[in-house]
Short mmCIF file of C-alpha atoms in Angstrom, two decimals:
data_model
loop_
_atom_site.label_atom_id
_atom_site.label_comp_id
_atom_site.label_asym_id
_atom_site.label_seq_id
_atom_site.Cartn_x
_atom_site.Cartn_y
_atom_site.Cartn_z
CA MET K 90 131.09 -85.13 -152.13
CA ASP K 91 132.39 -85.07 -148.71
CA ARG K 92 130.61 -82.75 -146.21
CA ASN K 93 131.87 -81.52 -142.86
CA PRO K 94 129.97 -83.05 -139.95
CA SER K 95 127.05 -81.28 -138.62
CA PRO K 96 127.57 -79.20 -135.25
CA PRO K 97 126.16 -80.81 -132.12
CA LEU K 98 122.65 -79.64 -131.45
CA PRO K 99 122.88 -76.80 -128.82
CA GLY K 100 120.07 -78.49 -126.74
CA GLY K 101 122.35 -81.48 -126.24
CA GLU K 102 125.12 -79.66 -124.59
CA LYS K 103 123.03 -77.72 -122.51
CA GLU K 104 121.64 -80.99 -121.21
CA GLU K 105 125.13 -82.06 -120.44
CA GLU K 106 125.81 -78.89 -118.67
CA GLU K 107 122.46 -79.25 -116.59
CA GLU K 108 123.72 -82.86 -115.37
CA ALA K 109 127.11 -81.77 -114.41
CA ALA K 110 125.74 -78.98 -112.65
CA ALA K 111 123.27 -81.35 -110.94
CA GLU K 112 125.87 -83.67 -109.89
CA ASP K 113 127.85 -81.08 -108.41
CA CYS K 114 124.78 -79.77 -106.18
CA ILE K 115 124.80 -80.78 -102.48
CA GLY K 116 121.59 -82.55 -102.05
CA SER K 117 118.45 -80.61 -103.00
CA THR K 118 120.34 -77.45 -102.57
CA MET K 119 122.23 -75.20 -105.39
CA TYR K 120 125.50 -75.10 -103.41
CA SER K 121 128.38 -76.69 -105.01
CA LYS K 122 130.39 -79.44 -103.56
CA HIS K 123 133.63 -78.23 -105.93
CA TRP K 124 133.61 -74.85 -104.16
CA LEU K 125 133.00 -76.27 -100.88
CA PHE K 126 135.98 -78.81 -101.43
CA GLY K 127 138.08 -75.69 -102.32
CA VAL K 128 137.02 -73.62 -99.32
CA LEU K 129 137.77 -76.60 -96.83
CA SER K 130 141.34 -77.21 -98.76
CA GLY K 131 142.09 -73.67 -97.96
CA LEU K 132 141.18 -74.15 -94.60
CA ILE K 133 143.83 -77.06 -94.21
CA GLN K 134 146.27 -74.98 -95.93
CA ILE K 135 146.06 -72.04 -93.49
CA VAL K 136 146.12 -74.03 -90.44
CA SER K 137 149.29 -76.08 -91.84
CA SER K 138 151.21 -72.85 -92.82
CA GLU K 139 150.97 -71.56 -89.05
CA ASN K 140 154.33 -71.95 -87.82
CA PRO K 141 154.38 -73.43 -84.08
CA LYS K 142 157.78 -72.29 -83.46
CA SER K 143 157.17 -68.68 -84.70
CA SER K 144 158.04 -65.66 -82.55
CA PRO K 145 155.41 -63.71 -80.54
CA GLU K 146 155.85 -61.02 -83.46
CA ASP K 147 154.75 -63.60 -86.04
CA GLU K 148 151.83 -64.87 -83.99
CA GLU K 149 150.52 -61.34 -83.81
CA GLN K 150 150.66 -61.30 -87.58
CA GLN K 151 148.93 -64.39 -87.88
CA LEU K 152 145.80 -63.20 -85.80
CA GLU K 153 144.13 -61.50 -88.97
CA LEU K 154 142.59 -63.67 -91.31
CA ASP K 155 142.38 -62.98 -94.82
CA GLU K 156 139.20 -61.01 -96.00
CA GLU K 157 138.37 -63.17 -99.01
CA MET K 158 138.77 -66.39 -96.93
CA GLU K 159 137.09 -64.98 -94.08
CA ASN K 160 133.91 -64.53 -96.39
CA GLU K 161 134.20 -67.92 -97.94
CA ILE K 162 134.19 -69.46 -94.53
CA CYS K 163 131.26 -67.41 -93.39
CA ARG K 164 129.47 -68.60 -96.34
CA VAL K 165 129.85 -72.03 -95.30
CA TRP K 166 129.06 -71.00 -91.80
CA ASP K 167 125.46 -69.86 -93.34
CA MET K 168 125.19 -72.66 -95.52
CA SER K 169 125.59 -75.27 -92.61
CA MET K 170 122.29 -74.46 -91.20
CA ASP K 171 120.82 -76.50 -94.28
CA GLU K 172 120.39 -80.12 -93.33
CA ASP K 173 121.89 -81.23 -96.76
CA VAL K 174 125.01 -79.14 -96.31
CA ALA K 175 125.49 -80.26 -92.64
CA LEU K 176 125.20 -83.99 -93.64
CA PHE K 177 127.73 -83.59 -96.63
CA LEU K 178 130.35 -81.47 -94.19
CA GLN K 179 129.63 -84.51 -91.83
CA GLU K 180 130.41 -87.04 -94.73
CA PHE K 181 133.66 -85.22 -95.84
CA ASN K 182 134.92 -85.31 -92.34
CA ALA K 183 134.72 -81.49 -91.93
CA PRO K 184 134.53 -81.96 -87.97
CA GLY K 185 138.00 -83.58 -88.01
CA ILE K 186 139.16 -80.55 -90.20
CA PHE K 187 137.55 -78.04 -87.85
CA MET K 188 138.85 -79.97 -84.69
CA GLY K 189 142.49 -79.35 -86.21
CA VAL K 190 141.90 -75.74 -86.55
CA LEU K 191 140.75 -75.38 -83.18
CA ALA K 192 143.76 -77.27 -81.74
CA LYS K 193 146.41 -75.26 -83.85
CA SER K 194 145.12 -71.92 -85.12
CA LYS K 195 145.86 -68.84 -82.98
CA CYS K 196 143.38 -66.89 -85.17
CA PRO K 197 140.19 -66.02 -82.81
CA ARG K 198 137.94 -65.32 -85.81
CA LEU K 199 138.88 -68.65 -87.64
CA ARG K 200 138.09 -70.44 -84.15
CA GLU K 201 135.03 -68.79 -83.61
CA ILE K 202 133.44 -69.61 -87.29
CA CYS K 203 134.78 -73.41 -86.95
CA VAL K 204 132.99 -73.78 -83.53
CA GLY K 205 129.87 -71.83 -85.19
CA ILE K 206 129.69 -74.09 -88.08
CA LEU K 207 130.06 -77.14 -85.65
CA GLY K 208 127.07 -75.57 -83.59
CA ASN K 209 124.86 -75.35 -86.54
CA MET K 210 125.78 -79.04 -87.58
CA ALA K 211 124.94 -80.18 -83.94
CA CYS K 212 121.28 -78.85 -84.41
CA PHE K 213 120.61 -82.20 -86.29
CA GLN K 214 120.41 -85.23 -84.30
CA GLU K 215 122.23 -87.62 -86.29
CA ILE K 216 125.32 -85.15 -86.63
CA CYS K 217 124.95 -83.97 -82.83
CA VAL K 218 125.22 -87.93 -81.71
CA SER K 219 128.52 -88.10 -84.03
CA ILE K 220 130.12 -85.04 -82.68
CA SER K 221 129.31 -86.04 -78.92
CA ASN K 222 130.73 -89.42 -79.40
CA ASP K 223 134.06 -88.15 -80.66
CA LYS K 224 135.99 -88.10 -77.56
CA ASN K 225 138.97 -86.27 -79.10
CA LEU K 226 136.79 -83.68 -80.69
CA GLY K 227 134.76 -83.42 -77.36
CA GLN K 228 137.90 -82.58 -75.47
CA VAL K 229 138.99 -79.92 -77.91
CA LEU K 230 135.74 -78.07 -77.58
CA LEU K 231 135.61 -78.06 -73.82
CA GLN K 232 139.07 -76.62 -74.11
CA CYS K 233 137.46 -73.78 -76.15
CA LEU K 234 135.73 -72.94 -72.78
CA TYR K 235 139.31 -71.52 -71.55
CA ASP K 236 139.55 -69.25 -74.54
CA SER K 237 139.88 -65.47 -74.07
CA ASP K 238 137.77 -64.55 -77.23
CA PRO K 239 134.01 -63.88 -76.28
CA PRO K 240 132.70 -64.56 -79.86
CA THR K 241 134.52 -67.97 -79.57
CA LEU K 242 133.13 -68.55 -76.09
CA LEU K 243 129.68 -67.65 -77.27
CA GLU K 244 129.50 -70.08 -80.01
CA THR K 245 131.16 -72.83 -77.68
CA SER K 246 128.15 -72.17 -75.26
CA ARG K 247 125.62 -72.21 -78.20
CA LEU K 248 127.14 -75.67 -79.11
CA LEU K 249 127.04 -76.96 -75.59
CA ILE K 250 123.46 -76.06 -75.03
CA THR K 251 122.39 -77.88 -78.11
CA CYS K 252 124.18 -81.16 -77.19
CA LEU K 253 122.88 -80.81 -73.76
CA SER K 254 119.34 -80.22 -74.90
CA GLN K 255 119.85 -83.91 -76.88
CA THR K 256 118.89 -86.38 -74.36
CA GLU K 257 120.81 -89.22 -76.00
CA VAL K 258 124.06 -87.29 -75.49
CA ALA K 259 123.49 -85.01 -72.75
CA SER K 260 124.94 -87.25 -70.13
CA VAL K 261 128.26 -87.71 -72.24
CA TRP K 262 128.75 -84.09 -71.79
CA VAL K 263 127.75 -83.79 -68.33
CA GLU K 264 130.59 -86.79 -67.63
CA ARG K 265 133.21 -84.73 -69.77
CA ILE K 266 132.47 -81.40 -67.79
CA GLN K 267 132.75 -83.43 -64.70
CA GLU K 268 136.01 -84.91 -65.51
CA HIS K 269 137.36 -81.09 -66.09
CA PRO K 270 136.90 -79.14 -62.81
CA ALA K 271 138.69 -76.14 -64.24
CA ILE K 272 135.56 -75.54 -66.38
CA TYR K 273 133.95 -74.28 -63.26
CA ASP K 274 136.50 -71.70 -62.82
CA SER K 275 136.16 -70.54 -66.19
CA ILE K 276 132.71 -70.28 -66.19
CA CYS K 277 132.49 -68.59 -62.88
CA PHE K 278 135.24 -66.01 -64.44
CA ILE K 279 133.08 -65.29 -67.26
CA MET K 280 129.87 -64.93 -65.08
CA SER K 281 131.73 -62.20 -62.53
CA SER K 282 133.70 -60.23 -65.17
CA SER K 283 132.38 -60.22 -68.77
CA THR K 284 130.35 -57.24 -70.23
CA ASN K 285 128.91 -59.34 -73.12
CA VAL K 286 125.49 -59.70 -72.39
CA ASP K 287 124.80 -62.31 -75.21
CA LEU K 288 127.50 -64.49 -73.72
CA LEU K 289 126.36 -64.07 -70.27
CA VAL K 290 122.81 -65.20 -71.19
CA LYS K 291 124.36 -68.35 -73.18
CA ILE K 292 126.74 -69.30 -70.25
CA GLY K 293 124.08 -68.91 -67.85
CA GLU K 294 121.73 -71.17 -70.08
CA VAL K 295 124.76 -73.70 -69.86
CA VAL K 296 124.87 -73.76 -66.16
CA ASP K 297 121.16 -73.97 -66.00
CA LYS K 298 121.07 -76.90 -68.05
CA LEU K 299 123.79 -78.63 -66.08
CA PHE K 300 122.15 -78.28 -62.83
CA ASP K 301 118.88 -79.19 -64.09
CA LEU K 302 120.40 -82.46 -65.61
CA ASP K 303 122.71 -83.39 -62.90
CA GLU K 304 122.36 -82.57 -59.18
CA LYS K 305 125.32 -84.16 -58.36
CA LEU K 306 127.30 -81.67 -60.51
CA MET K 307 125.60 -78.96 -59.11
CA LEU K 308 126.38 -79.97 -55.54
CA GLU K 309 130.17 -80.38 -56.48
CA TRP K 310 130.02 -76.83 -58.05
CA ILE K 311 128.45 -75.23 -54.74
CA ARG K 312 130.82 -77.18 -52.50
CA ASN K 313 133.72 -76.12 -54.57
CA GLY K 314 132.68 -72.37 -54.51
CA SER K 315 132.46 -72.50 -50.75
CA VAL K 316 135.69 -73.89 -49.65
CA GLN K 317 138.50 -71.65 -48.60
CA PRO K 318 141.95 -72.65 -49.64
CA LEU K 319 143.92 -73.93 -46.50
CA ASP K 320 147.36 -73.60 -47.79
CA GLN K 321 148.76 -70.26 -48.45
CA PRO K 322 150.18 -69.64 -51.90
CA GLN K 323 153.87 -70.73 -52.51
CA GLU K 324 156.68 -67.87 -52.53
CA GLY K 325 156.82 -66.18 -56.02
CA SER K 326 153.64 -67.76 -57.36
CA GLU K 327 150.44 -65.60 -57.93
CA GLU K 328 147.43 -66.16 -55.35
CA GLN K 329 144.80 -67.75 -57.40
CA PRO K 330 141.08 -66.27 -56.96
CA VAL K 331 138.53 -68.41 -55.10
CA PHE K 332 135.40 -68.27 -57.15
CA ARG K 333 132.00 -68.75 -55.32
CA ILE K 334 128.99 -69.53 -57.39
CA VAL K 335 126.24 -67.29 -55.93
CA PRO K 336 128.23 -64.21 -56.13
CA CYS K 337 129.14 -65.02 -59.77
CA ILE K 338 125.62 -65.82 -60.55
CA LEU K 339 124.59 -62.26 -59.05
CA GLU K 340 127.13 -60.47 -60.88
CA ALA K 341 126.20 -61.78 -64.21
CA ALA K 342 122.42 -61.17 -63.46
CA LYS K 343 123.05 -57.53 -62.40
CA GLN K 344 125.04 -57.16 -65.93
CA VAL K 345 122.43 -58.60 -67.89
CA ARG K 346 119.58 -56.46 -66.13
CA SER K 347 121.48 -53.37 -67.13
CA GLU K 348 120.64 -54.39 -70.54
CA ASN K 349 117.26 -55.97 -70.56
CA PRO K 350 115.56 -57.32 -67.42
CA GLU K 351 113.58 -59.76 -69.57
CA TRP K 352 116.73 -61.70 -70.43
CA LEU K 353 117.00 -62.74 -66.43
CA ASP K 354 114.80 -65.99 -66.61
CA VAL K 355 117.78 -68.11 -66.90
CA TYR K 356 119.89 -66.83 -63.87
CA MET K 357 116.53 -66.46 -61.86
CA HIS K 358 115.97 -70.27 -62.50
CA ILE K 359 119.64 -71.01 -61.83
CA LEU K 360 118.99 -69.54 -58.11
CA GLN K 361 115.70 -71.44 -58.10
CA LEU K 362 117.71 -74.46 -58.68
CA LEU K 363 120.15 -73.94 -55.88
CA THR K 364 117.32 -73.65 -53.40
CA THR K 365 116.01 -77.35 -54.03
CA VAL K 366 119.16 -78.51 -52.10
CA ASP K 367 120.27 -77.68 -48.50
CA ASP K 368 123.68 -76.78 -49.73
CA GLY K 369 122.50 -74.23 -52.29
CA ILE K 370 120.44 -72.38 -49.66
CA GLN K 371 123.53 -72.32 -47.38
CA ALA K 372 125.55 -71.39 -50.20
CA ILE K 373 123.18 -68.23 -50.43
CA VAL K 374 122.49 -67.57 -46.69
CA HIS K 375 125.76 -68.51 -45.16
CA CYS K 376 127.65 -65.13 -46.01
CA PRO K 377 125.41 -62.58 -44.68
CA ASP K 378 126.32 -60.12 -47.53
CA THR K 379 125.61 -62.75 -50.07
CA GLY K 380 122.39 -63.36 -48.72
CA LYS K 381 121.34 -59.79 -48.50
CA ASP K 382 122.57 -59.36 -52.06
CA VAL K 383 120.40 -61.95 -53.35
CA TRP K 384 117.16 -60.54 -51.44
CA ASN K 385 117.55 -56.96 -52.59
CA LEU K 386 118.12 -57.95 -56.31
CA LEU K 387 115.21 -60.04 -56.09
CA PHE K 388 113.24 -57.42 -54.10
CA ASP K 389 114.18 -54.51 -56.33
CA LEU K 390 113.22 -56.75 -59.61
CA VAL K 391 109.63 -57.37 -58.09
CA CYS K 392 109.15 -53.83 -56.83
CA HIS K 393 110.63 -51.90 -59.60
CA GLU K 394 110.87 -54.22 -62.77
CA PHE K 395 108.21 -56.88 -62.77
CA CYS K 396 104.50 -56.83 -61.94
CA GLN K 397 103.96 -53.24 -62.14
CA ALA K 398 100.77 -51.58 -61.21
CA GLY K 399 99.05 -50.59 -64.44
CA ASP K 400 100.97 -53.43 -66.41
CA PRO K 401 98.37 -55.14 -68.74
CA PRO K 402 97.55 -58.75 -67.99
CA ILE K 403 99.30 -60.16 -71.30
CA ILE K 404 102.69 -58.52 -69.46
CA LEU K 405 102.09 -60.64 -66.27
CA GLN K 406 101.56 -63.68 -68.30
CA GLU K 407 104.73 -62.99 -70.18
CA GLN K 408 106.69 -62.63 -66.90
CA LYS K 409 105.00 -65.27 -65.14
CA THR K 410 107.90 -67.73 -65.65
CA VAL K 411 110.77 -65.40 -64.04
CA LEU K 412 108.12 -64.49 -61.39
CA ALA K 413 107.78 -67.94 -60.21
CA SER K 414 111.69 -68.32 -59.94
CA VAL K 415 111.93 -64.88 -58.08
CA PHE K 416 109.10 -65.91 -55.64
CA SER K 417 110.33 -69.60 -54.95
CA VAL K 418 113.59 -68.08 -54.11
CA LEU K 419 112.39 -65.31 -51.90
CA SER K 420 109.96 -68.11 -50.00
CA ALA K 421 113.12 -70.42 -49.59
CA LEU K 422 115.31 -67.50 -48.28
CA TYR K 423 112.50 -66.30 -45.82
CA ALA K 424 111.92 -69.83 -44.53
CA SER K 425 115.60 -70.18 -44.23
CA ARG K 426 115.82 -66.97 -42.16
CA ALA K 427 112.97 -68.00 -40.25
CA GLU K 428 114.19 -71.44 -39.31
CA GLN K 429 117.61 -69.65 -38.07
CA GLU K 430 115.61 -67.37 -35.75
CA TYR K 431 113.75 -70.46 -34.38
CA LEU K 432 116.94 -72.12 -33.67
CA LYS K 433 118.00 -69.22 -31.92
CA ILE K 434 115.22 -68.62 -29.85
CA GLU K 435 115.23 -72.49 -29.09
CA LYS K 436 118.90 -72.60 -27.94
CA GLY K 437 118.21 -69.55 -25.93
CA TYR K 438 115.33 -71.05 -23.99
CA ARG K 439 116.87 -74.57 -23.66
CA GLY K 440 119.96 -72.67 -22.25
CA SER K 441 117.98 -71.25 -19.75
CA GLY K 442 116.47 -74.10 -18.40
CA THR K 443 113.11 -73.26 -19.44
CA GLU K 444 110.41 -75.86 -20.35
CA GLY K 445 107.30 -76.09 -22.17
CA GLY K 446 105.86 -72.70 -23.08
CA PRO K 447 108.72 -70.72 -24.55
CA THR K 448 109.69 -73.85 -26.61
CA GLU K 449 106.15 -73.92 -27.83
CA GLN K 450 106.08 -70.39 -28.81
CA ALA K 451 109.41 -70.79 -30.94
CA GLU K 452 107.48 -73.67 -32.77
CA VAL K 453 104.61 -71.28 -33.50
CA PHE K 454 106.87 -68.51 -34.46
CA LEU K 455 108.63 -70.94 -37.12
CA CYS K 456 105.03 -72.05 -38.19
CA ILE K 457 103.76 -68.46 -38.74
CA SER K 458 106.93 -67.55 -40.54
CA LYS K 459 106.73 -70.26 -42.90
CA SER K 460 103.22 -69.88 -43.58
CA SER K 461 104.04 -66.22 -44.46
CA SER K 462 106.84 -66.95 -47.01
CA PHE K 463 104.80 -66.29 -49.76
CA LEU K 464 103.93 -62.74 -49.09
CA HIS K 465 104.85 -60.21 -51.78
CA PRO K 466 107.89 -58.43 -50.54
CA CYS K 467 106.12 -55.18 -51.52
CA GLY K 468 103.04 -55.78 -49.42
CA GLY K 469 99.94 -57.99 -49.94
CA ARG K 470 99.58 -61.47 -50.30
CA LEU K 471 99.89 -63.69 -53.43
CA TYR K 472 97.30 -66.42 -53.85
#
């Protein structure tokens, strides 16, 4: 007598499902490859659907990202902090997809997320090297520094700091930035006009890292900011603002201070780096108003923000880095001022034909001034 075949054992079916699920997992995570493929494919479709010949009205409609798609891409952003996911995205050429988004999309939120994902991926050395060595992607990312969207600028700054912190590729980014002089103008504009303190801190970290890595670039930016345009603007053209690096740094520092003085470390260190070269000191003291503003800000910080009477020792320990930068700058400014006074005295005595004693007195004045350069501006000597 024939009989129907027995149904498969439930256990076997379950094992097959588990094997299929395991194959769909990204590395050791529980994230689905299939789901991620779907999100990236949707991302490509979004960019492809944007019409480059659309009218301004149509472009305004494209600025909003579909809520469901935004949530899914944000999940990828969170997932990209996992190394297995980051490596899988790299293998799937996700950086190339994100480059297409950054080059074509008019949606600020979408651009921010894509740069943010790349920033997470760049935290892993192998991927950071790959991203940095991609010349086209590097050019597109630097173009993001001209963006008008603060969140996109913030994520771009974070990515640049990550790459500049990798010794293997830091020089690649320094060279690229040197090849784009307009980045100087953009960074100065951000420091002088932004009220987004998170952005100001991050862009300050970028400048600080660049100056620390390459003195030549620092000198170029100092001199760029100290040159006045000789030619008058042409008729019918708008006059372009001339940015000066020190006033921009000061403006950013004041804005950061309004939120939290403890975040000032980076801008105090930038000023300290400037005082390590003669051109940097001149950029501060050449304009009397600028030199005065720098001195007054640092003086006020020491007298009213840091190192206050009654502060427990742990507070001073936490502030030692920023205080070291502040006193280093104050010392350099004091010594520069003393040298200027010495030159005036020496010129005066030489002009009057006096010999010997007066010139020696001027030299003594300079020595005394320099030996006093570590005086606490509120009184008392620092040892």
